[in-house]
Coordinates of C-alpha atoms in Angstrom, one line a residue:
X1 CA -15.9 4.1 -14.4
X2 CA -16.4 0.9 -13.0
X3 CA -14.7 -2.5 -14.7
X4 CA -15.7 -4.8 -12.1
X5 CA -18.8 -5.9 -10.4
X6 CA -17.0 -7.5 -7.5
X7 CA -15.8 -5.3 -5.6
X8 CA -11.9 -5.7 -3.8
X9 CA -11.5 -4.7 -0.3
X10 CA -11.3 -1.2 -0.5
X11 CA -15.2 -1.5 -0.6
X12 CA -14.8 -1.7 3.4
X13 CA -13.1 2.1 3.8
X14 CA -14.6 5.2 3.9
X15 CA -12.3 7.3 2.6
X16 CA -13.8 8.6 -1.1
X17 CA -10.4 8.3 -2.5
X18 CA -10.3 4.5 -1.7
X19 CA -14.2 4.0 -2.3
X20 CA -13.3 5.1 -6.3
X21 CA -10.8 2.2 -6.4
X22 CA -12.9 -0.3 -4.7
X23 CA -14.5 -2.2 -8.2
X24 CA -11.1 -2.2 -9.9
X25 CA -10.4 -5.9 -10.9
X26 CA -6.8 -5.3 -8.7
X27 CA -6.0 -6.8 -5.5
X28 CA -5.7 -3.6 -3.2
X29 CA -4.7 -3.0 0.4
X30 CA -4.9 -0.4 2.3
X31 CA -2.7 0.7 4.6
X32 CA -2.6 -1.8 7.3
X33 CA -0.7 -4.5 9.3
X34 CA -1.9 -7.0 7.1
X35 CA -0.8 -5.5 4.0
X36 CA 2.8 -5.3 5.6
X37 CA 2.8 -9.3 7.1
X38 CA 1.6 -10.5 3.6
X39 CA 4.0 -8.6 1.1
X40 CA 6.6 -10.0 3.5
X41 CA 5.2 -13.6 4.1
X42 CA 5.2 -13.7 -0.1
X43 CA 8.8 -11.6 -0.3
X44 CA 6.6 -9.0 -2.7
X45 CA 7.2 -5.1 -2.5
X46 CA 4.4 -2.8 -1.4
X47 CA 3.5 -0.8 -4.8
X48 CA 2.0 2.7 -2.6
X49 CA -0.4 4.9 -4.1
X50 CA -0.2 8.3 -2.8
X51 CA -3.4 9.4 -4.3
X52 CA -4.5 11.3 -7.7
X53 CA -7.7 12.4 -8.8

């Protein structure tokens, strides 16, 4: 189900899991450097998402 018709950045992976996320109206990361530098740069916890289908 899509909620969105922008999609967020997970639109860029390739992994199916991510691709099913990537029209939710949240701001999602991957996992990558940059995720890390700006949770710390705004002192904001990384909420991880191990997967669930």
């Amino acid at each position: 189900m899509t909620t969105s018709k922008i999609p967020n950045r997970l639109i860029h992976e390739k992994s199916p899991y991510l691709l099913q996320h990537a029209y939710n109206p949240v701001e999602w990361w991957p996992w990558c450097e940059q995720a890390f530098i700006k949770a710390k740069a705004e002192d904001k916890p990384i909420f991880l998402s191990i997967g669930y289908s």
